[in-house]
PDB file of C-alpha atoms and ligand atoms in Angstrom:
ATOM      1  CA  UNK K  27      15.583 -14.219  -6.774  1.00 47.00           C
ATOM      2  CA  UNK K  28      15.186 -10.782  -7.757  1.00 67.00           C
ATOM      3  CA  UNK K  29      11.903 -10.342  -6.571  1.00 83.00           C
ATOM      4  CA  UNK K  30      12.331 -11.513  -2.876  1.00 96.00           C
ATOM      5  CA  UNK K  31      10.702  -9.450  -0.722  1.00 98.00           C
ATOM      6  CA  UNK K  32      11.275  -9.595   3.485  1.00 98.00           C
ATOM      7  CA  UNK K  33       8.325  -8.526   5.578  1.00 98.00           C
ATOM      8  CA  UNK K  34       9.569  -8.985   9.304  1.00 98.00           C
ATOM      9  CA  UNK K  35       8.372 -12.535  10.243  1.00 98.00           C
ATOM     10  CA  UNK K  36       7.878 -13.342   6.970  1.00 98.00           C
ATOM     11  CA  UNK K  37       9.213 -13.364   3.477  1.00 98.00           C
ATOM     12  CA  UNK K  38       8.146 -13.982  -0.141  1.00 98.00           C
ATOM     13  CA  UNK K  39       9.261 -15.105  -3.668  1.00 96.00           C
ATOM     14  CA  UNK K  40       7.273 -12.996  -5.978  1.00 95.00           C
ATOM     15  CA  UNK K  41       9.227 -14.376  -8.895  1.00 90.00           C
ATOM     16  CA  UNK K  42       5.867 -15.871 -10.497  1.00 87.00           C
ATOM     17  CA  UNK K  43       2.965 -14.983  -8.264  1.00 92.00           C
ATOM     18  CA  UNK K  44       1.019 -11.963  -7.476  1.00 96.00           C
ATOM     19  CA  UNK K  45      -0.009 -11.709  -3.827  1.00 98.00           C
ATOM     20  CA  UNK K  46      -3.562  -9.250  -2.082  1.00 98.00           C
ATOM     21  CA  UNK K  47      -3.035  -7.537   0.723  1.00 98.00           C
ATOM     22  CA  UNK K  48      -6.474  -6.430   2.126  1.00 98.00           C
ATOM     23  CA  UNK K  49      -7.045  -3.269   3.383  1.00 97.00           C
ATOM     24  CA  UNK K  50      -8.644  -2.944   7.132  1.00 97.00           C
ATOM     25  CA  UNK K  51      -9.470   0.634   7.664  1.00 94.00           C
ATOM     26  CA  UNK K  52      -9.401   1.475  11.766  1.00 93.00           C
ATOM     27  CA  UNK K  53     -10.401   5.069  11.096  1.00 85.00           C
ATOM     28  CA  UNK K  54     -13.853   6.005  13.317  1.00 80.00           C
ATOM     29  CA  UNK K  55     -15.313   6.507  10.268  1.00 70.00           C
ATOM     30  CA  UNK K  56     -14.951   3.083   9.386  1.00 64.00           C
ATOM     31  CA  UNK K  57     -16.935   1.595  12.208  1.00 56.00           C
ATOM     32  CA  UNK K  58     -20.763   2.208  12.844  1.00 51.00           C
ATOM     33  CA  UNK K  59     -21.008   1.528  16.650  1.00 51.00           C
ATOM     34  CA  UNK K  60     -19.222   3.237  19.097  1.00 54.00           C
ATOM     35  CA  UNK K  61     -17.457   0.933  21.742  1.00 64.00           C
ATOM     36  CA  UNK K  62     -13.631   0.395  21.148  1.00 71.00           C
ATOM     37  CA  UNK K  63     -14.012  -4.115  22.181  1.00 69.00           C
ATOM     38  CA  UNK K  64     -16.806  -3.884  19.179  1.00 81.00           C
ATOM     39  CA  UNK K  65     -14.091  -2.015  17.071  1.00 86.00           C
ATOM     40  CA  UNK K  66     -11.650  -4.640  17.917  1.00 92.00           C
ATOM     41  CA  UNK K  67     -14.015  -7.250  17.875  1.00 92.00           C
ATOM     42  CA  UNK K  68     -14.959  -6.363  13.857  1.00 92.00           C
ATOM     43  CA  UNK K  69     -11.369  -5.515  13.286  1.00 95.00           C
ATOM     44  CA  UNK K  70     -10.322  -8.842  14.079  1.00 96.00           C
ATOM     45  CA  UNK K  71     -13.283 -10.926  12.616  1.00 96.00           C
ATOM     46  CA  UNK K  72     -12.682  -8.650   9.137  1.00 97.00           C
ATOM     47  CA  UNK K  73      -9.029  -9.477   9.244  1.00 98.00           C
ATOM     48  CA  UNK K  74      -9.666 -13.088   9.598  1.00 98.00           C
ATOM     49  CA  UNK K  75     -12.315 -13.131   7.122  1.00 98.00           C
ATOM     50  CA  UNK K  76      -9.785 -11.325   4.517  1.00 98.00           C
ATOM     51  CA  UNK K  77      -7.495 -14.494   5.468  1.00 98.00           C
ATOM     52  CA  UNK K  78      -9.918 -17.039   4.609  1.00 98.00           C
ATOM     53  CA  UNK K  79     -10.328 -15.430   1.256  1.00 98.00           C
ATOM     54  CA  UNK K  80      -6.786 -15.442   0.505  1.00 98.00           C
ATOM     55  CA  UNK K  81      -5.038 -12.397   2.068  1.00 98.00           C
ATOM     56  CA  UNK K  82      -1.449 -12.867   1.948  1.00 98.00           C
ATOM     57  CA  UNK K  83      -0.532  -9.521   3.872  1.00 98.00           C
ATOM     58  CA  UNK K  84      -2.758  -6.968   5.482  1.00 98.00           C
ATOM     59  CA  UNK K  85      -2.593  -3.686   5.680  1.00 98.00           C
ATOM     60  CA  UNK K  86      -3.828  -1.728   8.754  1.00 98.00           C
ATOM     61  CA  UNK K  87      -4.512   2.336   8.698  1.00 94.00           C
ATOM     62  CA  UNK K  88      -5.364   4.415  11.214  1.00 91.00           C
ATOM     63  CA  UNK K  89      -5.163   7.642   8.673  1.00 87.00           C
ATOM     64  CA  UNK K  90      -7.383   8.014   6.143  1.00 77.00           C
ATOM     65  CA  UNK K  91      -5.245   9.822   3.208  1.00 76.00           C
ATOM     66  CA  UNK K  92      -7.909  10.730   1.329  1.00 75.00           C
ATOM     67  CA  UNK K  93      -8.277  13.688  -0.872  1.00 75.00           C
ATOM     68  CA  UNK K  94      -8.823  16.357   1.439  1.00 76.00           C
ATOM     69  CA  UNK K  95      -8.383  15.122   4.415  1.00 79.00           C
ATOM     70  CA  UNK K  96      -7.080  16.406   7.581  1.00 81.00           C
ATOM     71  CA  UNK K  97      -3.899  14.777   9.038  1.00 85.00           C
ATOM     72  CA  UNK K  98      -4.336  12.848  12.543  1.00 92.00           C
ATOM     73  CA  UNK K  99      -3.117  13.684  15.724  1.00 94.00           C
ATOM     74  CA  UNK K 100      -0.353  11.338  16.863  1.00 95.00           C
ATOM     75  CA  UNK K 101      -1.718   9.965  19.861  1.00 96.00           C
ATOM     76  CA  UNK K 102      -5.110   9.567  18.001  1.00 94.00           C
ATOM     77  CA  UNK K 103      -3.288   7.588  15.493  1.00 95.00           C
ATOM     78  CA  UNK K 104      -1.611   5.126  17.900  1.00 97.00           C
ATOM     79  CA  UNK K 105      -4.711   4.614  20.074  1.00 95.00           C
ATOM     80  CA  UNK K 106      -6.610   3.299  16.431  1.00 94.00           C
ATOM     81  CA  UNK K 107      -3.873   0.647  15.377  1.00 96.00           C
ATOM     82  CA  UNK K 108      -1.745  -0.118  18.409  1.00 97.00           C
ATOM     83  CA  UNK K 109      -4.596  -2.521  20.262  1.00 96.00           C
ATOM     84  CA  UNK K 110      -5.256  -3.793  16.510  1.00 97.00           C
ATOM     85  CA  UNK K 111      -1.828  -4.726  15.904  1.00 98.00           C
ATOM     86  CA  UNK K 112      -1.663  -6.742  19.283  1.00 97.00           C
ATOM     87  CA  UNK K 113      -4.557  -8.344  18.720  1.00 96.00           C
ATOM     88  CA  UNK K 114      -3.733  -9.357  15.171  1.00 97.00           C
ATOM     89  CA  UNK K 115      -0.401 -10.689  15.692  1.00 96.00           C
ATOM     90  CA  UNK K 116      -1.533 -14.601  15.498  1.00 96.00           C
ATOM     91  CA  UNK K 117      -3.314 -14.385  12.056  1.00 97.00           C
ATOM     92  CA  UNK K 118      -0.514 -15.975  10.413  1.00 98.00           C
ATOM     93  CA  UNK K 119       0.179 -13.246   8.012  1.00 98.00           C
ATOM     94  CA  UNK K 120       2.178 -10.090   7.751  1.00 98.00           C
ATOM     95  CA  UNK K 121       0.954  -7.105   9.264  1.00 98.00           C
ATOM     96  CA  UNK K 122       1.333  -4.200   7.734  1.00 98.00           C
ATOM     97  CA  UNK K 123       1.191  -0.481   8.833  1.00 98.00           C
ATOM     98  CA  UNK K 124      -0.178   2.222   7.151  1.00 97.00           C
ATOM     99  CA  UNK K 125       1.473   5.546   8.130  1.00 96.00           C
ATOM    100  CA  UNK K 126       4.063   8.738   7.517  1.00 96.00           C
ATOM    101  CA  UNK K 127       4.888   9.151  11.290  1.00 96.00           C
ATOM    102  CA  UNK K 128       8.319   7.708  12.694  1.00 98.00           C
ATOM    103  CA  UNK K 129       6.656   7.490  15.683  1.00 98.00           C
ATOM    104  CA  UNK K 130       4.085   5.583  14.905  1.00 97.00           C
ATOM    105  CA  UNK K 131       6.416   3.283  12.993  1.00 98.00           C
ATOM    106  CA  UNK K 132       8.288   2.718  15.772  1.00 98.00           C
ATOM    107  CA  UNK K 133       5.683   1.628  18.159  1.00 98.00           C
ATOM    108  CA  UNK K 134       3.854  -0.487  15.582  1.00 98.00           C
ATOM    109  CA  UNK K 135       7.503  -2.146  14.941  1.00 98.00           C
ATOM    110  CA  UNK K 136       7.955  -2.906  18.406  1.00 98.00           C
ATOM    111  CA  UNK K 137       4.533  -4.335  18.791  1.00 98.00           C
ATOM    112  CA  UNK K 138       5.641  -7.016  16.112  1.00 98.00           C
ATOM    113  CA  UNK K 139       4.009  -5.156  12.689  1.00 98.00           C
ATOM    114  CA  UNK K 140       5.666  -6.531   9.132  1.00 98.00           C
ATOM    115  CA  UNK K 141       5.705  -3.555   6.786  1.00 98.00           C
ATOM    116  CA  UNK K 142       5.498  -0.034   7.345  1.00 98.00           C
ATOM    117  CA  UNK K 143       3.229   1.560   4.245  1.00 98.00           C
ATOM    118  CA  UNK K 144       4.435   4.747   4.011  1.00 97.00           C
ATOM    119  CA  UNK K 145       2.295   6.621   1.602  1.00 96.00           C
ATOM    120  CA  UNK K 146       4.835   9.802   2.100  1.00 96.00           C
ATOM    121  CA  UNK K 147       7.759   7.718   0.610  1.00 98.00           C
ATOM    122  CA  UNK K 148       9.945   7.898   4.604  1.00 98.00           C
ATOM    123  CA  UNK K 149       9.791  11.309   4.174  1.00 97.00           C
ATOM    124  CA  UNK K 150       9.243  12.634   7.278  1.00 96.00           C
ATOM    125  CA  UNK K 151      12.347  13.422   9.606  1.00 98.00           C
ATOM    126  CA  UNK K 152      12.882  10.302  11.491  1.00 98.00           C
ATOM    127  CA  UNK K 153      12.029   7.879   9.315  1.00 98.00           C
ATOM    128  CA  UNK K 154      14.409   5.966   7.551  1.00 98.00           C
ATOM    129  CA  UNK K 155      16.061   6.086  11.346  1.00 98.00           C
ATOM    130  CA  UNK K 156      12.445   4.386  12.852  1.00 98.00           C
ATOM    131  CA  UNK K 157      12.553   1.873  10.264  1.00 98.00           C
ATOM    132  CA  UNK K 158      16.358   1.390   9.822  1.00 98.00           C
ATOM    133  CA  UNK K 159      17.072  -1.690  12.455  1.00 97.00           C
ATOM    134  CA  UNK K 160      14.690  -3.894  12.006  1.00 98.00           C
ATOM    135  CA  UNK K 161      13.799  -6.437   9.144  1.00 98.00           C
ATOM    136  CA  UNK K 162      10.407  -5.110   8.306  1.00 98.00           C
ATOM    137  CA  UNK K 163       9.111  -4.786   4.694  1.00 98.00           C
ATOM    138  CA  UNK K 164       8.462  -1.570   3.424  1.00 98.00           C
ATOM    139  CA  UNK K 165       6.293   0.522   0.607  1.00 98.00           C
ATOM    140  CA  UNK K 166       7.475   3.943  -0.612  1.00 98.00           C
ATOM    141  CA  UNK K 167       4.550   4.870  -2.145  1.00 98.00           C
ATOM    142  CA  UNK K 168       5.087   8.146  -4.884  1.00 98.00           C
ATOM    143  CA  UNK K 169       2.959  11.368  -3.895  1.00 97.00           C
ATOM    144  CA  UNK K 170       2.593  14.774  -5.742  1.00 95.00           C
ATOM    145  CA  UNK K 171       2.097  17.572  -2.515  1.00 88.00           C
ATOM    146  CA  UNK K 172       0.368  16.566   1.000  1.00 87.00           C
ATOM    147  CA  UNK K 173      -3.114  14.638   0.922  1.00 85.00           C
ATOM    148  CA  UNK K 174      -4.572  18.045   1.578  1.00 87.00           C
ATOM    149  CA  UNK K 175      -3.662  19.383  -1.676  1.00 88.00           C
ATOM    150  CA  UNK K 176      -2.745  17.118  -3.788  1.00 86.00           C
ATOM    151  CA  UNK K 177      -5.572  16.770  -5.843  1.00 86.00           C
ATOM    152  CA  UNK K 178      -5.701  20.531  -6.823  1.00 87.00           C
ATOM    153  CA  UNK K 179      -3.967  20.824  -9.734  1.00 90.00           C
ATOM    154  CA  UNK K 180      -1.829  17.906 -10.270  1.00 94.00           C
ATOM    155  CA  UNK K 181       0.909  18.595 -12.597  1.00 95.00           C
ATOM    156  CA  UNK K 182       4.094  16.557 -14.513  1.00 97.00           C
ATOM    157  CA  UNK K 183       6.304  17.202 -17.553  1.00 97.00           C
ATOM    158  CA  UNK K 184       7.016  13.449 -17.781  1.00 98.00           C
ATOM    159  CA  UNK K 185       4.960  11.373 -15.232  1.00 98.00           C
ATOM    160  CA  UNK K 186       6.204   8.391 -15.581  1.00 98.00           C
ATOM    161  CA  UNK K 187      10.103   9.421 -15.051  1.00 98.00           C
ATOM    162  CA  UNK K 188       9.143  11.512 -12.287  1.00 98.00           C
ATOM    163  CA  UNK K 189       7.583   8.929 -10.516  1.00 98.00           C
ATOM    164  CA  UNK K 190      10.603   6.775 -11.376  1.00 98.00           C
ATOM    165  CA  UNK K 191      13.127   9.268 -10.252  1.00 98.00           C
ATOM    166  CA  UNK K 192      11.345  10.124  -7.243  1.00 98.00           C
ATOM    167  CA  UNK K 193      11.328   6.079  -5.836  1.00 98.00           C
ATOM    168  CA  UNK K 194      14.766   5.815  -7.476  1.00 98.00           C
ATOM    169  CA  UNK K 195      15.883   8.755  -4.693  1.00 98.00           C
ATOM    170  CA  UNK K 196      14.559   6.697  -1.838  1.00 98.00           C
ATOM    171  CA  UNK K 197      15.369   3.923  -2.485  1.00 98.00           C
ATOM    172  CA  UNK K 198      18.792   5.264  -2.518  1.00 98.00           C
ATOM    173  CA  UNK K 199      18.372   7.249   0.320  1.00 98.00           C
ATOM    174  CA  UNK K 200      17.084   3.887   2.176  1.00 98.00           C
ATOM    175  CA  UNK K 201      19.680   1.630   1.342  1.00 98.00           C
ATOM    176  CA  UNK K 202      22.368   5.021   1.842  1.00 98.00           C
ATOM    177  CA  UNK K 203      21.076   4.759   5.494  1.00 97.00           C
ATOM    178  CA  UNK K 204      22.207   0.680   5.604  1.00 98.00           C
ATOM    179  CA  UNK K 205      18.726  -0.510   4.741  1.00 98.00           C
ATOM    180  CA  UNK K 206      18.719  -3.940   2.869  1.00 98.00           C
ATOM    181  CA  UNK K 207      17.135  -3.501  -0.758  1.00 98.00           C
ATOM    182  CA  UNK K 208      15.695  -6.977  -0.188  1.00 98.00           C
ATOM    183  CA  UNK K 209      13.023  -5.000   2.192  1.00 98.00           C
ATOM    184  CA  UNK K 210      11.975  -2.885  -0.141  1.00 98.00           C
ATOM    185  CA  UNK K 211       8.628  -2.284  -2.525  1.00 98.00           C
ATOM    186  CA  UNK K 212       7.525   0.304  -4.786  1.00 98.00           C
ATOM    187  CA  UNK K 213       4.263   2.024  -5.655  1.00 98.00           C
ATOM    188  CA  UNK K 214       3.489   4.625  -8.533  1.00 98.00           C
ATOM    189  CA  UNK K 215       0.774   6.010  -5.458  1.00 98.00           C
ATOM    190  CA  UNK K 216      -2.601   6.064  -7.848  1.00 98.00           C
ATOM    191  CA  UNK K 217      -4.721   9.267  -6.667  1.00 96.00           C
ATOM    192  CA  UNK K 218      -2.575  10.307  -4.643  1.00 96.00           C
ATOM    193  CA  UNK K 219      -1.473  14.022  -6.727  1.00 96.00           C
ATOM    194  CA  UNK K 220      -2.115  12.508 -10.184  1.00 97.00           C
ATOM    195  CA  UNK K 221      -5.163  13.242 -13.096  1.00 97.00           C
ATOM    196  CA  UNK K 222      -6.952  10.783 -14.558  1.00 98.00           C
ATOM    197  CA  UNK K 223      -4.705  10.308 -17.528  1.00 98.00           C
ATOM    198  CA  UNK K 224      -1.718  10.176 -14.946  1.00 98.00           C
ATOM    199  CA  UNK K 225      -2.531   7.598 -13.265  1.00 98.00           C
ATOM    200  CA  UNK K 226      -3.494   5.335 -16.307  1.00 98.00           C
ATOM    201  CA  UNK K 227      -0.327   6.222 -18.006  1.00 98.00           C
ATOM    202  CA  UNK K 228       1.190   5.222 -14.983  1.00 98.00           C
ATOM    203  CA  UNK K 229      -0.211   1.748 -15.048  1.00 98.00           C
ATOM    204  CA  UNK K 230       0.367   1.070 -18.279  1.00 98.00           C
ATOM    205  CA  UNK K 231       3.865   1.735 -17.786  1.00 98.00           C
ATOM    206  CA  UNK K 232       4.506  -0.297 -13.905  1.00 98.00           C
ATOM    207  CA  UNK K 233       6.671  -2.651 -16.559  1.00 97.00           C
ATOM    208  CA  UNK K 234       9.122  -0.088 -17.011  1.00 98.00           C
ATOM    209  CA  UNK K 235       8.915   0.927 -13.102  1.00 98.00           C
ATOM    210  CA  UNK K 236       9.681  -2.705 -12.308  1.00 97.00           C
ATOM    211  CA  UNK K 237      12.545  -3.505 -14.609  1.00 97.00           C
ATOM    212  CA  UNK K 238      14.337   0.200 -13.949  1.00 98.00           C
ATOM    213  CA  UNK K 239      14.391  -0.278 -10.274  1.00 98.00           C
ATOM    214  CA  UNK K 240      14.418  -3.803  -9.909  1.00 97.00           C
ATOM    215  CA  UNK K 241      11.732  -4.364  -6.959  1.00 98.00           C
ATOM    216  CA  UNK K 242       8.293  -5.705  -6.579  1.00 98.00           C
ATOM    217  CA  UNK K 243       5.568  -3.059  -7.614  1.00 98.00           C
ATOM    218  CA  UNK K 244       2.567  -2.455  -5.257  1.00 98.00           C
ATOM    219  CA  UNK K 245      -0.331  -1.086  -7.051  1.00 98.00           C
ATOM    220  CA  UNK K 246      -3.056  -0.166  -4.828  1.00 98.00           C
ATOM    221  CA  UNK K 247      -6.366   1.182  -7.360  1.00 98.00           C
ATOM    222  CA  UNK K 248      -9.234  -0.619  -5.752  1.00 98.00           C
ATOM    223  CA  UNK K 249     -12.484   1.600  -5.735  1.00 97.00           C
ATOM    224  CA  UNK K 250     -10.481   4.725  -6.371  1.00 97.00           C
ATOM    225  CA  UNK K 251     -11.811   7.778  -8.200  1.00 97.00           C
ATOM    226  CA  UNK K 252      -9.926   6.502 -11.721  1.00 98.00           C
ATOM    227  CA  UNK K 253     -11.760   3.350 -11.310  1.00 98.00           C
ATOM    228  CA  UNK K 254     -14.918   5.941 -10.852  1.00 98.00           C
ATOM    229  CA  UNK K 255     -13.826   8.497 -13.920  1.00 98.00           C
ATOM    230  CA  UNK K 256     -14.086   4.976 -16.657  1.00 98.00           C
ATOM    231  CA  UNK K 257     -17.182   3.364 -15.524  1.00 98.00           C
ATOM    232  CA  UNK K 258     -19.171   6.498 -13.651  1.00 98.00           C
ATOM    233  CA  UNK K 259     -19.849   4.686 -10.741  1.00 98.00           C
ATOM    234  CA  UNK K 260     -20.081   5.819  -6.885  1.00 97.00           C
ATOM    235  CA  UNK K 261     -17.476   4.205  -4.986  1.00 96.00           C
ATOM    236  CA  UNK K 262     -19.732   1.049  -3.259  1.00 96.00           C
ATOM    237  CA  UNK K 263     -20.302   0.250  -6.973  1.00 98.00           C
ATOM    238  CA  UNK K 264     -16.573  -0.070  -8.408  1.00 98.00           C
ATOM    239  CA  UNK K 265     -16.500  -3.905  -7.909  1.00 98.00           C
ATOM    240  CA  UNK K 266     -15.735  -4.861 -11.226  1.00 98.00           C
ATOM    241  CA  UNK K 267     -13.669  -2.309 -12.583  1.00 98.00           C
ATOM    242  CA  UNK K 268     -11.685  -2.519  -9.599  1.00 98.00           C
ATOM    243  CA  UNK K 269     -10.914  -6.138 -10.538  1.00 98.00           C
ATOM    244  CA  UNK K 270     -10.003  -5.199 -13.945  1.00 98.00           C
ATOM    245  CA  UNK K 271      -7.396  -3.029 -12.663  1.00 98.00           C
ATOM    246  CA  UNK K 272      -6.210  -4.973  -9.961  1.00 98.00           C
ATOM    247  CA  UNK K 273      -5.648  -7.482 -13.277  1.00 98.00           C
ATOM    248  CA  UNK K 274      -4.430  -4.883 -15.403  1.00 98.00           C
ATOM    249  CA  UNK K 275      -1.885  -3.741 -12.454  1.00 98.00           C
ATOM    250  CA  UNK K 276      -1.238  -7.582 -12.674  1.00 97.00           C
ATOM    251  CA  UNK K 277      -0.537  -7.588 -16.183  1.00 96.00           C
ATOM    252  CA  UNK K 278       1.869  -4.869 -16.435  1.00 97.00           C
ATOM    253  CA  UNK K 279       4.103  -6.627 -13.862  1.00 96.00           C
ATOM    254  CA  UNK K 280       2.477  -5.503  -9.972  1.00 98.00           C
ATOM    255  CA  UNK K 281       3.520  -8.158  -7.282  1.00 98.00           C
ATOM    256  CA  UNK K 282       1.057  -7.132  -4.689  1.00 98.00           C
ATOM    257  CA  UNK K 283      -2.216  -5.738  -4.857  1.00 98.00           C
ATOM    258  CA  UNK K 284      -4.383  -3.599  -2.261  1.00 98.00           C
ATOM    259  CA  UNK K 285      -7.649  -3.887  -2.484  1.00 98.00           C
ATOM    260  CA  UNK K 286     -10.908  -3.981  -0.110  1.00 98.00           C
ATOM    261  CA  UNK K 287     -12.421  -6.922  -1.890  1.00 98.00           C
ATOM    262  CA  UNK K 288     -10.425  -9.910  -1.111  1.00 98.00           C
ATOM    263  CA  UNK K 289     -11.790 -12.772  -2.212  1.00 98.00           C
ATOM    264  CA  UNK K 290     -12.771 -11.535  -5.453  1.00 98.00           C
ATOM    265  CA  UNK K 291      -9.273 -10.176  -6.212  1.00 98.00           C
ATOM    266  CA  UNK K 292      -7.958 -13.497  -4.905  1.00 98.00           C
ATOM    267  CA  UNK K 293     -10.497 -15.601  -7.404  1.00 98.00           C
ATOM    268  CA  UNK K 294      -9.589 -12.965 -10.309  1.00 98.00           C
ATOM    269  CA  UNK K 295      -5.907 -13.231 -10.300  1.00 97.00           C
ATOM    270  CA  UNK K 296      -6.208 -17.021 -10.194  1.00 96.00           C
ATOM    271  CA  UNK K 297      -7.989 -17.293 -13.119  1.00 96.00           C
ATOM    272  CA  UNK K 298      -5.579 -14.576 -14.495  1.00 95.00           C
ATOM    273  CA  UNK K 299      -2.374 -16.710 -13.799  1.00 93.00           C
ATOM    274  CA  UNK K 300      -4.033 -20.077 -14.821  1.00 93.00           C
ATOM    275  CA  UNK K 301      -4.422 -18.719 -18.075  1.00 94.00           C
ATOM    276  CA  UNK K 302      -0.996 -16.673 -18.916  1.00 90.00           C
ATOM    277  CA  UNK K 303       2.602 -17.769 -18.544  1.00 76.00           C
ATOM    278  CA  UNK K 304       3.736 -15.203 -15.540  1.00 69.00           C
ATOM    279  CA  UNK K 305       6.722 -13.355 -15.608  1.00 60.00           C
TER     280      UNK K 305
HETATM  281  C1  LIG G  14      -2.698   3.566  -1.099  1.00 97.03           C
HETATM  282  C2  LIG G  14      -2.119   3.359   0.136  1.00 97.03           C
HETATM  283  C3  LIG G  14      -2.000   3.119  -2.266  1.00 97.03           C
HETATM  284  C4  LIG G  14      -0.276   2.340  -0.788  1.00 97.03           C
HETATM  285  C5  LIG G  14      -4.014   4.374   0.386  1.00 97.03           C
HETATM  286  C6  LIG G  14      -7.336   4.414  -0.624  1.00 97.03           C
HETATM  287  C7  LIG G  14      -6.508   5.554  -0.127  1.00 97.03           C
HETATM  288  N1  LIG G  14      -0.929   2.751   0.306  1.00 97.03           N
HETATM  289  N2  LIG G  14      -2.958   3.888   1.075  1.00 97.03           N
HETATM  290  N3  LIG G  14      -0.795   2.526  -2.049  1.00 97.03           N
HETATM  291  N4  LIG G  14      -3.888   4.184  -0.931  1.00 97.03           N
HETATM  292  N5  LIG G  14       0.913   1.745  -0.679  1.00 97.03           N
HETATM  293  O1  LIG G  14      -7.120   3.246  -0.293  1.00 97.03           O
HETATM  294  O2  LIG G  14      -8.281   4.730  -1.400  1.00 97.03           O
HETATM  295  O3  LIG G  14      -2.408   3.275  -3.418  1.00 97.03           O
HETATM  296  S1  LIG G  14      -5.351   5.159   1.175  1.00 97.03           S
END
């Protein structure tokens, strides 16, 4: 089973399917009323609706990593996904965690979380340790500088083996630190420090990312900017060519992909896997 993947509580064969984890957002700017039960309240009822549609993981954030923007305080953070990581814990699928602080990633943990999404690639001083004794999956996601700059003036001689060597180094530095490979996923990180052209030589070439390292791929494009640069839409518009690249991502080999529209996604990569022999 070389695509086995173990997520805390749970674990999957991604030998021959491709799974969505949705994306619930628990940054204010997310939310249009103020009080924290309504925040909870829509949390919750958005999770469950991203079940119904055929979630299979979700993935919570509490720090938007956006071009640009600034980094969150660490008490800030845990006061946005702490109560929503309680309150999710029944849903029935894994819960994932969206962050670069060990702290975080240790409370989360201990509040029963998954998967720790770390968009810094465990990084950060205290990571691998935070993450080290328990059973949770886990994402090193590939990023070029800090989200604060890392849209300035992205730059590779090779993209593709940078990326590769880059995951290849933590994933040895995980498994170096006694973490079981069986825990771990990869993602190429699309937007995050790349052009254009990066990032779609980069999914063209997830194939090659796959079969080099050996673990499930993560591709997470939905309603990004290189969605935006092909079809010159604004981002509530990117619908369908996020689709298209969630079955592109597919294509080339992803196991899991994050998006914000669910059941589409779901519905897409159906019809996708009806219709090819998967491998
Ligand atoms: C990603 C992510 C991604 C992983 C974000 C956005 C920006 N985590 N967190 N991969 N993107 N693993 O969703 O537009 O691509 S935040």
């Amino acid at each position: 089973m070389r695509h086995y993947l173990q997520c805390g509580r749970f674990g999957f064969n991604l030998d021959s399917k491709a799974l969505v984890m949705g994306i619930l957002n628990v940054t204010p700017d997310s939310f249009s009323d103020g009080g924290s039960f309504n925040k909870l309240e829509f949390a919750l009822s958005r999770a469950e609706e991203m079940v119904a549609a055929g979630a299979a993981m979700i993935d919570i954030g509490g720090e938007s990593t956006r071009p640009g923007s600034p980094s969150v305080p660490l008490a800030e953070e845990l006061q946005r996904v702490m109560p929503v990581v309680y309150a999710l814990q029944g849903l029935g699928v894994p819960l994932s965690v969206d962050t670069c602080k060990p702290e975080v990633m240790r409370e989360v943990l201990i509040a029963g979380a998954d998967m720790i999404n770390d968009v810094n690639g465990f990084r950060a001083p205290g990571a691998l340790e935070a993450v080290r004794d328990s059973d949770c999956g886990l994402c090193i996601m590939h990023m070029q500088a800090t989200p604060q700059t890392m849209q300035r003036e992205p730059h590779y001689d090779d993209v593709v083996a940078e990326v590769i060597a880059f995951l290849r180094e933590r994933i040895d530095a995980m498994t170096a630190a006694g973490i079981d490979r069986e825990r771990i996923c990869i993602d190429p990180g699309f937007g995050f420090g790349k052009t254009v052209a990066h990032n779609y030589t980069l999914l063209r070439e997830i194939g090659r990312m796959r079969s080099e390292l050996a673990r499930p791929v993560l591709a997470g494009l939905s309603r990004k900017s290189m969605i935006g640069a092909v079809v010159g839409r604004p981002v509530e518009q990117r619908l369908a060519g996020s689709l298209a690249g969630a079955l592109a991502a597919v294509a080339q080999g992803a196991r899991i992909v994050r998006v914000h529209d669910v059941a589409e996604t779901v519905d897409a990569i159906q019809v996708w896997q009806a219709a090819t022999s998967f491998n």
